[in-house]
Coordinates of C-alpha atoms and ligand atoms in Angstrom, one line a residue:
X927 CA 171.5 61.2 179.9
X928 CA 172.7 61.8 176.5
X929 CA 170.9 62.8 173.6
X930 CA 173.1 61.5 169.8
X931 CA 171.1 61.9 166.0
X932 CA 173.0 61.3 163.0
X933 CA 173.6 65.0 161.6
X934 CA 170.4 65.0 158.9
X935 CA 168.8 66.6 162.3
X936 CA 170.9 69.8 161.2
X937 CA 172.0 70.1 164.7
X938 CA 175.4 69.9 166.3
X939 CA 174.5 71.3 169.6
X940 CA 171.1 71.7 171.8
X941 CA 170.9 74.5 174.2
X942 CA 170.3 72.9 178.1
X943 CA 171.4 69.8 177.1
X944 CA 174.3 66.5 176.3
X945 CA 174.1 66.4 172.7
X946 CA 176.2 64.9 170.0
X947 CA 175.6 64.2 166.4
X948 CA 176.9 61.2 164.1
X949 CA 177.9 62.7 160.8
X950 CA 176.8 61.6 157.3
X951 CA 178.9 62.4 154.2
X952 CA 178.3 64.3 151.2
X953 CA 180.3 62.4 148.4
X954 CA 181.3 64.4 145.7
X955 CA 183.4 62.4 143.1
X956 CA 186.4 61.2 145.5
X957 CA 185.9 64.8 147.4
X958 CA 184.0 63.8 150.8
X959 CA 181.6 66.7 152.4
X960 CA 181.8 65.2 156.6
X961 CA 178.5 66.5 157.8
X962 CA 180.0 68.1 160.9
X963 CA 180.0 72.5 162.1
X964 CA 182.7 74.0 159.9
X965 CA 182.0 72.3 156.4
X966 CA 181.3 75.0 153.9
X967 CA 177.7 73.8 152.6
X968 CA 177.3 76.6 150.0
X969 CA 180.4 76.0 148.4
X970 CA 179.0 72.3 148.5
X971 CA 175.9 73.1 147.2
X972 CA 177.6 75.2 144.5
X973 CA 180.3 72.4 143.6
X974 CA 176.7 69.7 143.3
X975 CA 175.9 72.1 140.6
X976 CA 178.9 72.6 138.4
X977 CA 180.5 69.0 139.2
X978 CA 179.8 66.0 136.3
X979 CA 181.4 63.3 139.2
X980 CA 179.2 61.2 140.4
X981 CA 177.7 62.3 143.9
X982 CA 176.2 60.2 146.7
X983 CA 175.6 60.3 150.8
X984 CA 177.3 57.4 153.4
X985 CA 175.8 57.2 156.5
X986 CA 177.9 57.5 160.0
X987 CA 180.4 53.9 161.0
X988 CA 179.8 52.0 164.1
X989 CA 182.9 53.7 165.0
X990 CA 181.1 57.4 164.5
X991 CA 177.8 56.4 166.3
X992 CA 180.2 54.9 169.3
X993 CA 182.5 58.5 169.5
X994 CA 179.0 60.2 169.9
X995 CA 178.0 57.8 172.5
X996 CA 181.7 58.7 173.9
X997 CA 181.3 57.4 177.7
X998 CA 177.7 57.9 178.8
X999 CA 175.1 55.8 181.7
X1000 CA 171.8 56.5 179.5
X1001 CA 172.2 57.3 176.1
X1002 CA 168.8 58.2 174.0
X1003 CA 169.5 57.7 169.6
X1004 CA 167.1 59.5 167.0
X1005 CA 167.8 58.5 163.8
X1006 CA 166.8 59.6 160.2
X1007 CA 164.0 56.8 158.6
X1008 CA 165.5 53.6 158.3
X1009 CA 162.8 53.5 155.2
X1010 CA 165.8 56.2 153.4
X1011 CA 169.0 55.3 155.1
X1012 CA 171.3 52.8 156.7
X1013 CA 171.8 55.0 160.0
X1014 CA 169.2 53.0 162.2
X1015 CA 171.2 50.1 161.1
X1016 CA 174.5 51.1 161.8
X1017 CA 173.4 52.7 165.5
X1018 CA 172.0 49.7 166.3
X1019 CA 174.8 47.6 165.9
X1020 CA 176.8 50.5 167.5
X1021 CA 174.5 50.3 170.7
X1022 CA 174.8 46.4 170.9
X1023 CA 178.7 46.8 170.8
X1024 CA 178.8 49.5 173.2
X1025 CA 176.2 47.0 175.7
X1026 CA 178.2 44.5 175.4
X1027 CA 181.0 46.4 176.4
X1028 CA 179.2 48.2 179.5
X1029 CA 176.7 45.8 180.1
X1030 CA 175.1 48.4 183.2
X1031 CA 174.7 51.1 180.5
X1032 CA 171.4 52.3 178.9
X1033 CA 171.1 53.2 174.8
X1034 CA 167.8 53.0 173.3
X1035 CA 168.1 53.9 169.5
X1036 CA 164.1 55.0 167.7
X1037 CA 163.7 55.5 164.2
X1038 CA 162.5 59.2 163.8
X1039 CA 160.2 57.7 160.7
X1040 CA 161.5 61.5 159.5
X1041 CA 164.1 63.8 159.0
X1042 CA 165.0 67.5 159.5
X1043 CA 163.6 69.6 161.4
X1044 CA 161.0 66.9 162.4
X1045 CA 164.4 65.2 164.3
X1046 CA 165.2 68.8 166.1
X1047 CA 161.5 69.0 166.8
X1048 CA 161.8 65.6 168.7
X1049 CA 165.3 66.7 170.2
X1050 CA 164.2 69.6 172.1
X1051 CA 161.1 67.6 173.9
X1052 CA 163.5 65.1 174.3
X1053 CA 165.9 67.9 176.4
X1054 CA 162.4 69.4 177.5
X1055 CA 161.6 65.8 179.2
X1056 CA 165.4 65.3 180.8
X1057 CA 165.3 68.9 182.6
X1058 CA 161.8 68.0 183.6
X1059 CA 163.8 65.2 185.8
X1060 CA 161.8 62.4 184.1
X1061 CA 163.7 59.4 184.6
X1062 CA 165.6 57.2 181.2
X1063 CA 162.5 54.7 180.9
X1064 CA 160.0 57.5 181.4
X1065 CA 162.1 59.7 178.4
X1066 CA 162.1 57.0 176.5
X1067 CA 158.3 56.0 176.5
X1068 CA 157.1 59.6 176.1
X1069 CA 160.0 60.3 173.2
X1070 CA 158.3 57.5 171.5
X1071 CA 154.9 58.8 171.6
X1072 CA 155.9 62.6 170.9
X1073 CA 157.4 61.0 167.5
X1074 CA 153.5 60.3 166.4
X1075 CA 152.2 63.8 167.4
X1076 CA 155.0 65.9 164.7
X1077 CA 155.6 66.0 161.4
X1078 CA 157.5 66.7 158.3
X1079 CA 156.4 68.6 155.0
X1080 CA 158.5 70.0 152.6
X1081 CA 159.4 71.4 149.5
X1082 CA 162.4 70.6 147.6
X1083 CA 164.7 72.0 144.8
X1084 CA 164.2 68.9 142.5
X1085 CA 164.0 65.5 143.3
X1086 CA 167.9 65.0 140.9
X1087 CA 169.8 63.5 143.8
X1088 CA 167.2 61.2 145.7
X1089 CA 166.3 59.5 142.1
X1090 CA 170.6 59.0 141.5
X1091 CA 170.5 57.5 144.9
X1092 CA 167.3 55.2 144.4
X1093 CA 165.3 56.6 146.9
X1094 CA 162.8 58.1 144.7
X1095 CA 161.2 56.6 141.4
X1096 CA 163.0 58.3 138.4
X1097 CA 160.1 58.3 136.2
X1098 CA 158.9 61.0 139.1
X1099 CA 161.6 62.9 139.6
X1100 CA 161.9 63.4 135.5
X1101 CA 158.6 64.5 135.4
X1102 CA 159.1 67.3 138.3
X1103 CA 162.3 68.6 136.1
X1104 CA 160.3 68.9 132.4
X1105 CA 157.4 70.3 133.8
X1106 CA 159.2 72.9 136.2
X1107 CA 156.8 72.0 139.0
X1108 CA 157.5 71.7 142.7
X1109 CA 156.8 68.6 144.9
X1110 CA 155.1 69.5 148.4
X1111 CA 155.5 65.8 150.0
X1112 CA 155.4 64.8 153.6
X1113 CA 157.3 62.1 155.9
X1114 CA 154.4 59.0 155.7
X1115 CA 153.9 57.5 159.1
X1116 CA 155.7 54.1 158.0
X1117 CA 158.6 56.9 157.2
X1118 CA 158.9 56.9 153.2
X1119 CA 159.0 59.9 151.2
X1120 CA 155.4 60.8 151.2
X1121 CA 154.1 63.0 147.2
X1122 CA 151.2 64.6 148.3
X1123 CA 150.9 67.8 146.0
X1124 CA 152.3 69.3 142.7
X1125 CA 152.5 73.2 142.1
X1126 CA 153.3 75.2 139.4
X1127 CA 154.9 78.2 141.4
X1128 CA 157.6 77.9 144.7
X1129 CA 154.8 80.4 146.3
X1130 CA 151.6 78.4 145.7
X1131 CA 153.6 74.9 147.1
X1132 CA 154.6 77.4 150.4
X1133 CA 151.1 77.9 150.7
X1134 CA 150.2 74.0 149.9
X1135 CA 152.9 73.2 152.5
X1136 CA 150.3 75.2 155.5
X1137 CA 147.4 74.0 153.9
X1138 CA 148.8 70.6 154.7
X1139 CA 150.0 71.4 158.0
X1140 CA 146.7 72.3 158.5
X1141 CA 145.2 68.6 157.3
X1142 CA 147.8 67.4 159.1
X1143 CA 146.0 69.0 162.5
X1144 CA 148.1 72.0 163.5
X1145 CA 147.0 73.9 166.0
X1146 CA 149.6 76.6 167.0
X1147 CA 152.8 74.1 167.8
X1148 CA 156.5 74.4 167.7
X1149 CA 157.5 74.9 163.7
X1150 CA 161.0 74.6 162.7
X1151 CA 161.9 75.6 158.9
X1152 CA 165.1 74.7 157.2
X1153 CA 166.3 75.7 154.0
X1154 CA 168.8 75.2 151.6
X1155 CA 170.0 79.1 150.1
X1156 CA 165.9 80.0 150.1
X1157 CA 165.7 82.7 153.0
X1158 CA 163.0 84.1 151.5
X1159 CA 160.2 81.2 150.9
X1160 CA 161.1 79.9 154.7
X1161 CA 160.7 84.1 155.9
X1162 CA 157.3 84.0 153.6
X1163 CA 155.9 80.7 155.3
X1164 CA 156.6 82.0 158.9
X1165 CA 155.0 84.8 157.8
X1166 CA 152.2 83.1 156.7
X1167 CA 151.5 81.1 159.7
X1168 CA 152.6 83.8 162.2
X1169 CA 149.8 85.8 160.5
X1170 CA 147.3 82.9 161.7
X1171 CA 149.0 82.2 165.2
X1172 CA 150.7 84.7 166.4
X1173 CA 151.7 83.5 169.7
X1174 CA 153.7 80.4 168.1
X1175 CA 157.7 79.0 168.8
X1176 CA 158.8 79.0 165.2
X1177 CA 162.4 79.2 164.0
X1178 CA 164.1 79.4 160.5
X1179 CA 167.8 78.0 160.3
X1180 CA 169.6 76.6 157.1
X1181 CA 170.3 72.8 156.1
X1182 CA 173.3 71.1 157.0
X1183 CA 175.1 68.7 154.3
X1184 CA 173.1 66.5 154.0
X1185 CA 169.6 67.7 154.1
X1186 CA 171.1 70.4 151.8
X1187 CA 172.5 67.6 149.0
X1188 CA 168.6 66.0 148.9
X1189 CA 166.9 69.1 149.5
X1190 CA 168.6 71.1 146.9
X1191 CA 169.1 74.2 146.3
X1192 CA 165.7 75.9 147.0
X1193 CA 164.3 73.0 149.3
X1194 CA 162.8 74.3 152.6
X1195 CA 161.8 71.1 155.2
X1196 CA 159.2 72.0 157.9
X1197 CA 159.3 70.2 161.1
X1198 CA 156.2 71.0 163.6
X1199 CA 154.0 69.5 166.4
X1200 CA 150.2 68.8 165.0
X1201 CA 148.4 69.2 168.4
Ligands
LIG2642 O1 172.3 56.9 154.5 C1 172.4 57.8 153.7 O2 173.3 57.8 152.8 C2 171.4 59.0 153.7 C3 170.3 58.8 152.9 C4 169.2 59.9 153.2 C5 168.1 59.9 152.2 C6 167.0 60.9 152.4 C7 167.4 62.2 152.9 C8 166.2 63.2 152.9 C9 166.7 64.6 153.3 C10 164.9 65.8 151.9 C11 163.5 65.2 151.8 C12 162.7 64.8 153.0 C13 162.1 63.4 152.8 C14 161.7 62.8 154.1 C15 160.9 61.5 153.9 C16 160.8 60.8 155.2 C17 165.6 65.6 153.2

């Protein structure tokens, strides 16, 4: 069995397990970011600041989705919210190609509803499940079911780059940049981007962000933090809910490309189970 997410899940491998990632791109002017392990995302996230060219994301080709796939019996797809992006799409079609060429093969693709470190969240079970020795069908169903008991919160930068792209109101993300206050939003379970808070200070929203993990029914899970060049809010969270369960599986890593161009610089995504 394989495991393949389009690259927004910040992975590009999984420890005990056949993983492979369809990459997004970071357009800068006619410069393209690939979304893959090697591309510099600080000097990205630097050039997104300085550059007046226009910017936007692409989501992986057929062609990408199928060289994840590569030659596989059962293959298992997580994708980013089809709500934001065209990757559900574009797997989908990639999987009925790749049936109709091995007609005896397995791909099932799910829409993740999220993003992040919700999709590594859901990747790790999904590993968890294989090693168990569940069978495809069984992965499948319980994958599915996992997906409603995690969630995403999150905090980002400035909401710039998901207004250019039309996947958040303008008249929103203008009103975040005059009044210099941060967004603590959430993944809603039909998969849109979710405003559930405004703060006036990056420290109160970290705190808003548990509070809401809290509503959200979190009881000592798994917690994944990303951030994009923000070490320090993601090290102040974990504190934070280390200080209230101590015995939890939490890990801090850094956005890839394309979490890190809508996050923006200071954007820290929280992926974690609620049970
Ligand atoms: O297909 C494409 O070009 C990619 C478009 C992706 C748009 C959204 C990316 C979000 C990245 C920042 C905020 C989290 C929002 C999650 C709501 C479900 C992460």
């Amino acid at each position: 069995m394989k495991i393949v997410m389009d690259s927004s899940s910040n992975l590009r491998e999984l420890e005990d397990a056949n993983f492979a990632a369809a990459p997004l791109k970071v357009l800068i002017g006619n410069k393209e970011f690939v979304d893959v392990r090697g591309t510099d995302v600080a000097a990205m996230v630097n050039e997104l600041e300085t550059s007046k060219e226009k910017t936007s994301t692409a989501c992986p080709s057929i062609q990408d989705w199928l060289d994840a796939f590569a030659d596989e019996m059962e293959i298992i797809v997580v994708t980013i919210t089809s709500k934001l992006s065209g990757c559900f799409n574009s797997a989908a079609i990639a999987a009925k190609e790749y049936l109709s060429e091995h007609p005896e093969r397995k791909v099932y693709v799910m829409d993740s509803l999220s993003t992040g470190p919700e999709m590594e969240v859901i990747a790790e079970k999904c590993a968890e499940l294989i090693n168990e020795g569940k069978n495809y069908e069984q992965v499948c169903q319980e994958i599915t079911e996992y997906r409603h008991k995690t969630g995403l919160l999150f905090v980002l930068g400035s909401l710039r780059n998901l207004a250019k792209n039309g996947r958040v109101n303008t008249a929103i993300a203008k009103l975040v940049d005059t009044l210099h206050i941060f967004i603590v939003g959430k993944a809603s379970i039909v998969g849109d981007l979710d405003p559930s808070n405004k703060c006036r200070g990056k420290k109160r929203a970290m705190e808003q962000i548990y509070e809401n993990m809290i509503k959200e029914g979190y009881k000592g899970g798994k917690v994944r933090i990303r951030h994009t060049e923000s070490p320090g809010d993601a090290l102040a969270l974990q504190t934070h809910i280390l200080k209230y369960w101590p015995n939890v599986d939490i890990k801090i890593g850094k956005n890839k490309a394309l979490c890190a161009y809508y996050a923006e610089k200071g954007g820290v995504l929280v992926g974690f189970e609620k049970g």
